[in-house]
Structure formats: C-alpha cells, structure tokens
Amino acid sequence: MEKKRFYITTPIYYPSAKLHIGHAYCTTLTDIFACYKRLRGFECYFLTGADEHGMKIEKNAAAAGKTPQQFVDEIVEGFHSLWKLLEISNDDFIRTTQERHVKVVQDVFTKMYNKGDIYLGKYKGWYCTPCESFWTDTQVGAEHICPDCGRPVQVAEEEAYFFKTSKYVDDLLKFYEDNSKFLTPESRKNEMINTFIKPGLDDLCISRTSFSWGIPIRENPKHVIYVWLDALTNYISALGYGSDNPELFNKYWSDEECEIIHILGADITRFHAIYWPMFLESLGLRKPDRELVHGLLMMKDSKMSKSKGNVIDPYPLVERYGVDAVRYYLAREITFGQDGSFSPEQFVERINADLANSFGNLLNRTVSMINKYFQCVIPTYQGQITAFDKDLEATVNASIKNYEYLLDDLKITEAITSAMDIVYRANKYIDETMPWALAKDPDKQNELASVMNHLANAIYTASMLLKPVLVKASDKAFAQLGIDGDLLNYENIYHFGAIGGQTVNKGEPLFPRLDANIEVPFIQDLMK
Ligand code: MSP
C-alpha cells in the first residue's frame, strides 16, 4: 500500500569546505523525488542541512583565523546559494549548531544513558600530540603518520562514552529481514551484514574530550558528543522531536501513514543502516522505511578528491550551462545506485542529444508548424485518425504508467528514460506523418490537424513527466504551448487529447546546443 505522506532527506553536509558536484548530485536527486511526490499530489517534507561540529571544522576555522561559528556561517551561506541556484525545494534546512538541534541531542544522550545503553569507557587510537588529535588506522596508514602535520603518531587512550551496539544487533537483523526494501540497492545490505555485523560490531564511541567544537554532554561537560550521534539526530530534531512543538514530528515521523526516506551516499551507509536504526530502537522510535544509497561520482577513472584537485565546482557549472542541463545530466547519465563519473564530453553529448536535438527541437518544430498551418491555434482532439496516431497515443500512455511505476520505486534514471520515450516517439511520428506533405494536400487537412494535436499532447505529457527534473524548461514548454490553469495539474495527462484550442507562443529554443569544448570548472580554492 502506498503511503500518503513523505518525509525525504539528504545527508547533512560538512561545511569544512565548499560543496562539490557530488553533494549537488545527492541533493538534486532527492529534490527530484520530492518534486515528483508533490506533483502527484502527496504531502512531502524535504529536509537538508549542515553538519557543523567536529575536529576538522575546528581546525579549518583556526587555520582561517576564524571562530568555528564564523567559519561555518560563511560556508553555509554558500550551501544556500548553491541550493537556490539548483532550484532545490527543501522545506527546511537544519544546522547542527542551532539550539533546536543541540537541545534534542543532549536529551537523546540523557535518555539513552538513563536506559543503560551508554557507558563510560576508554577510547584507544592514534594520537598526534602537536595536533592534539586522534586518528584512525586508515588515516595514519602503514607508516603511522599524522595526516595533518606528517609527524609520527602514538597509540593513546582517552576517556569516552560508548553506545552498546551489542544490545541491538538482533533487533537490527530482524528489522532487515522484515523490511526487505529498507536498504537498497540490495548489495548494500549484504555488505552491512558480511563486512560489519557478522565479524562482530564494536560498541560505538560517541564522545570526545580532545576537542571542544561539539555539543557538550550535560552530565559531563568536558565531553562533546562525537559526530554521528549528533549528526543522525538531525532527522528528528528538525521535526521538533521532544520539543514543545512536535506537530511536524507527529505528522512526518510517528505517523505510520508517512513514508520516511533517507537518501545518502555509499560512504556513509554504515552509519545510517546500522547505528541509526539502533539509536531509534533505543529511543523507542519508529525506523525509516527506506534508505537509498547512491553511488559516488568519479572524475574520469579516478575518485574525485580534493587533494587531487579534480573536484568539479557545481556553482559555475550551473551558472554557465543552466540548472536544467545539470539536473538532467546527473539524473539521467548516472544510473541511480551505481558509481558514475562526470565527464565533460558526456555532458555535452547528453545535453545536445536529449535536450537540444530531441526535446527542444520537438517543441520548436511543433510550435512552428502550428503557427504556420493553423494560425497559432492548436487544433482540437478528434480521436485516432491514423495508425500513427494510435501508436503515438499508446506510447504516451504506456510511458506514463512505466514512469510512475519506476519513480514510485525511486528508480529515477529509468523513469526519465521512460518519459524521453515519448519525445523520441513523437520525433519519429513527425518523420512518419510528414506534415509538410499533408499541408500541401487539401484532402488531408483533417489528418494534419490531428498530427498537430497529437504532437502538442505528447509534448505536454513529456513536459509534465520531466518537470521534477527540468524545473524551468517544462514551464517554458507549457508557456510556448499556451497551457495554463487546470491543465498544469498532473492528472490531466491521463486524458490524451486534453490539449487543444490553446494559442501557441513561439519562444527561444529551450536548450541551445553546447559547444563540444566546454570548460569544466574545478574548485580552485580548496581547503583541507
Ligand atoms: N556530515 C556527514 C553526513 C551526516 S548525515 C546524518 C557527511 N557529510 S559529507 O559532507 O561528507 O557528505 C557526504 C555525502 O555527500 C555522501 O554521502 C554523498 O551523498 C555526497 N557525496 C560526497 N562526495 C561524493 C561524491 N564524490 N559523489 C557522490 N556523492 C558524494 O558525510
């Protein structure tokens, strides 16, 4: 049974440096799902935000000669401008330094502590004395060198609080078993079980005393809560969990009618798929319905990484090539769930082939022909006059069904392909019906009118299905076809022939062709 409401989230990103195309990828995909749900008439609450605590931010701020708060305030401004540029429709933006969040995290700690799920122990790790920092095995590598200053590190211990994961392992495994769709792609679930759970899960360290930029533990303020308990709690603190105003929490979390969907990258699956359900179980709260893990973006054949300097800056990319081109490329070119790459050549090819030559050109040709043959007025629908009409309608109706089926299951890349099938079929329909020939034959005027009507209806449907992705171009297509009012409601696409009688307005091409040698902007001013 499909649920009635949706709560959909992105990870909250670290404001330790500017966001890159990988962050833009995750947020764009999440936005597409949210827009789709709203388009279908569902209530949808969409959250994103910033994860502002931790040693790295403390250090980057010090290096920039700023307080951590000043430092994150400036970077988070950049988050807002990027999301605005990408037309992201989030309903809220949570920052973990906000009071509404800090208080909830402290309450959550107290609750778990009083329940006996948290204990004070010793954290053992690699310590760099000059940097006053702990590092993990992977961070120090085989040479045991501090990743920050390059000096040797030593094994050291500090007092820390731990969450008793062992208490919740059985519950977690049962939850996986009862909820086969919780974690997708399926391979991620197996990875969680085989790589982390089966070999034996360590209790999770949830506090530190070696830095201070974090949420202090009320019961023992020399400790700050260590990132993941702080970060994951954002999903409920943003809804007002445990506050005087829990209305959103009741509506979008407690209520089983609401479907909760977290979208995240493969790098943080473990925290979302193992610890987060455990924390929620400890708090006696319901768990999310779905966690969708997307792949990571590589640059050509190597992982984008700040140290390699091959991280693509999304801001100028969107400014130069437009929000729709970037959204479309990310959703269509990179199969959701698999790793992908950003390649300038593929970007140009994809945008030119799909958007400029197919979608934009279809609209352009159709509007020009309606101008020329019918004095700018779309002829009304008169049924299926030819086998071509019949076939086009069948493609449109099948594509709608397919698209909905796929997007309801959050299969975004395939859903877009389905919407584009209408565009390809309609272009082919022009070649088959040859309207320029019909126009010359006085006996074929009826047929010509039907062709124009079919084209307008097909473009209307394709534009509606693509609207969550092409947030600007779809509206421009509607405007060129003279479509407004009730016809902008999604349900009308179910009636092929709903369009007819409108006056078209020829406009600029939706997508100018991109030059083959585009310049891809890299992030230059990278911070460590
Ligand atoms: N702050 C944590 C998340 C806490 S959520 C409760 C964090 N932040 S992050 O800034 O590192 O962002 C991680 C997320 O950004 C990834 O899970 C992914 O969604 C996105 N991406 C970061 N780099 C990426 C790529 N190279 N490719 C695709 N997405 C990437 O982890």
Tab-separated table of N, CA and C and ligand atoms in Angstrom, residues 10-16 19-27 50-51 79 228 231-235 263-268 272 294-298 303-304, ligand 1:
chain	number	residue	atom	x	y	z
A	10	THR	N	18.250	14.472	2.713
A	10	THR	CA	19.615	14.244	2.223
A	10	THR	C	20.494	14.115	3.459
A	11	PRO	N	21.752	13.663	3.278
A	11	PRO	CA	22.665	13.768	4.417
A	11	PRO	C	22.855	15.255	4.729
A	12	ILE	N	23.267	15.552	5.938
A	12	ILE	CA	23.642	16.961	6.192
A	12	ILE	C	25.141	17.037	5.934
A	13	TYR	N	25.544	17.979	5.099
A	13	TYR	CA	26.930	18.029	4.608
A	13	TYR	C	27.827	18.810	5.567
A	14	TYR	N	29.109	18.429	5.578
A	14	TYR	CA	30.084	19.129	6.425
A	14	TYR	C	30.448	20.471	5.804
A	15	PRO	N	30.326	21.539	6.540
A	15	PRO	CA	30.810	22.813	5.991
A	15	PRO	C	32.289	22.996	6.302
A	16	SER	N	33.091	21.983	5.998
A	16	SER	CA	34.526	22.106	6.233
A	16	SER	C	35.175	22.756	5.017
A	19	LEU	N	30.974	23.007	-1.159
A	19	LEU	CA	30.355	21.776	-1.682
A	19	LEU	C	30.839	21.528	-3.114
A	20	HIS	N	30.922	20.253	-3.483
A	20	HIS	CA	31.298	19.949	-4.863
A	20	HIS	C	30.160	19.226	-5.576
A	21	ILE	N	30.429	18.775	-6.779
A	21	ILE	CA	29.368	18.204	-7.616
A	21	ILE	C	28.751	16.942	-6.992
A	22	GLY	N	29.533	16.212	-6.157
A	22	GLY	CA	28.997	15.017	-5.505
A	22	GLY	C	27.866	15.366	-4.536
A	23	HIS	N	28.037	16.437	-3.795
A	23	HIS	CA	26.974	16.870	-2.887
A	23	HIS	C	25.767	17.357	-3.696
A	24	ALA	N	26.086	18.080	-4.775
A	24	ALA	CA	24.998	18.582	-5.619
A	24	ALA	C	24.218	17.409	-6.214
A	25	TYR	N	24.925	16.334	-6.519
A	25	TYR	CA	24.288	15.138	-7.086
A	25	TYR	C	23.231	14.591	-6.114
A	26	CYS	N	23.641	14.372	-4.886
A	26	CYS	CA	22.722	13.779	-3.906
A	26	CYS	C	21.510	14.683	-3.663
A	27	THR	N	21.764	15.969	-3.509
A	27	THR	CA	20.650	16.884	-3.209
A	27	THR	C	19.714	17.013	-4.414
A	50	ALA	N	23.260	21.153	7.356
A	50	ALA	CA	24.719	21.196	7.528
A	50	ALA	C	25.110	20.569	8.863
A	51	ASP	N	26.177	19.794	8.814
A	51	ASP	CA	26.687	19.048	9.967
A	51	ASP	C	27.938	19.797	10.448
A	79	PHE	N	26.156	27.058	0.828
A	79	PHE	CA	25.209	25.937	0.632
A	79	PHE	C	23.868	26.518	0.134
A	228	TRP	N	28.570	11.228	14.942
A	228	TRP	CA	27.413	10.541	14.341
A	228	TRP	C	26.133	10.595	15.157
A	231	ALA	N	25.008	14.039	14.399
A	231	ALA	CA	24.572	14.244	13.012
A	231	ALA	C	23.249	13.532	12.699
A	232	LEU	N	23.153	12.255	13.051
A	232	LEU	CA	21.965	11.484	12.660
A	232	LEU	C	20.699	12.017	13.323
A	233	THR	N	20.872	12.570	14.523
A	233	THR	CA	19.701	13.092	15.243
A	233	THR	C	19.023	14.235	14.487
A	234	ASN	N	19.742	14.825	13.511
A	234	ASN	CA	19.130	15.943	12.768
A	234	ASN	C	17.793	15.557	12.141
A	235	TYR	N	17.684	14.275	11.757
A	235	TYR	CA	16.469	13.869	11.051
A	235	TYR	C	15.218	13.986	11.922
A	263	ILE	N	18.093	9.549	1.736
A	263	ILE	CA	18.958	9.320	0.576
A	263	ILE	C	20.382	9.673	0.992
A	264	LEU	N	21.326	8.821	0.627
A	264	LEU	CA	22.688	9.014	1.113
A	264	LEU	C	23.692	8.357	0.181
A	265	GLY	N	24.945	8.736	0.366
A	265	GLY	CA	25.989	8.157	-0.466
A	265	GLY	C	26.550	6.895	0.159
A	266	ALA	N	27.202	6.101	-0.676
A	266	ALA	CA	27.714	4.808	-0.230
A	266	ALA	C	28.719	4.959	0.918
A	267	ASP	N	29.367	6.111	1.011
A	267	ASP	CA	30.386	6.310	2.044
A	267	ASP	C	29.831	6.337	3.466
A	268	ILE	N	28.548	6.624	3.603
A	268	ILE	CA	28.011	6.744	4.968
A	268	ILE	C	26.878	5.756	5.246
A	272	HIS	N	24.106	5.044	8.701
A	272	HIS	CA	22.650	5.134	8.531
A	272	HIS	C	21.961	3.786	8.673
A	294	HIS	N	23.058	6.009	-3.001
A	294	HIS	CA	23.503	6.308	-4.368
A	294	HIS	C	25.003	6.079	-4.474
A	295	GLY	N	25.465	5.952	-5.696
A	295	GLY	CA	26.896	5.714	-5.905
A	295	GLY	C	27.682	7.009	-5.812
A	296	LEU	N	28.984	6.877	-5.898
A	296	LEU	CA	29.827	8.066	-5.818
A	296	LEU	C	30.275	8.484	-7.216
A	297	LEU	N	30.449	9.759	-7.356
A	297	LEU	CA	30.900	10.286	-8.639
A	297	LEU	C	32.412	10.294	-8.710
A	298	MET	N	32.892	9.810	-9.811
A	298	MET	CA	34.328	9.817	-10.046
A	298	MET	C	34.597	10.862	-11.132
A	303	LYS	N	38.560	8.568	-8.391
A	303	LYS	CA	37.593	9.185	-7.485
A	303	LYS	C	37.899	10.675	-7.403
A	304	MET	N	36.834	11.453	-7.442
A	304	MET	CA	37.062	12.885	-7.259
A	304	MET	C	37.600	13.085	-5.867
B	1	MSP	N1	28.123	15.013	7.629
B	1	MSP	C1	28.130	13.692	7.143
B	1	MSP	C2	26.721	13.165	6.904
B	1	MSP	C3	25.838	13.185	8.092
B	1	MSP	S1	24.225	12.680	7.687
B	1	MSP	C4	23.455	12.472	9.133
B	1	MSP	C5	28.908	13.628	5.851
B	1	MSP	N2	28.996	14.787	5.169
B	1	MSP	S2	29.712	14.987	3.751
B	1	MSP	O1	29.773	16.415	3.522
B	1	MSP	O2	30.938	14.274	3.694
B	1	MSP	O3	28.703	14.444	2.703
B	1	MSP	C6	28.603	13.090	2.406
B	1	MSP	C7	27.584	12.865	1.309
B	1	MSP	O4	27.815	13.764	0.198
B	1	MSP	C8	27.707	11.496	0.712
B	1	MSP	O5	27.030	10.525	1.460
B	1	MSP	C9	27.098	11.713	-0.662
B	1	MSP	O6	25.710	11.747	-0.575
B	1	MSP	C10	27.623	13.085	-1.026
B	1	MSP	N3	28.925	12.988	-1.684
B	1	MSP	C11	30.138	13.398	-1.239
B	1	MSP	N4	31.094	13.100	-2.182
B	1	MSP	C12	30.524	12.491	-3.232
B	1	MSP	C13	30.952	12.018	-4.496
B	1	MSP	N5	32.202	12.065	-4.911
B	1	MSP	N6	29.986	11.519	-5.304
B	1	MSP	C14	28.655	11.481	-4.969
B	1	MSP	N7	28.244	11.902	-3.802
B	1	MSP	C15	29.155	12.359	-2.900
B	1	MSP	O7	29.330	12.574	5.473
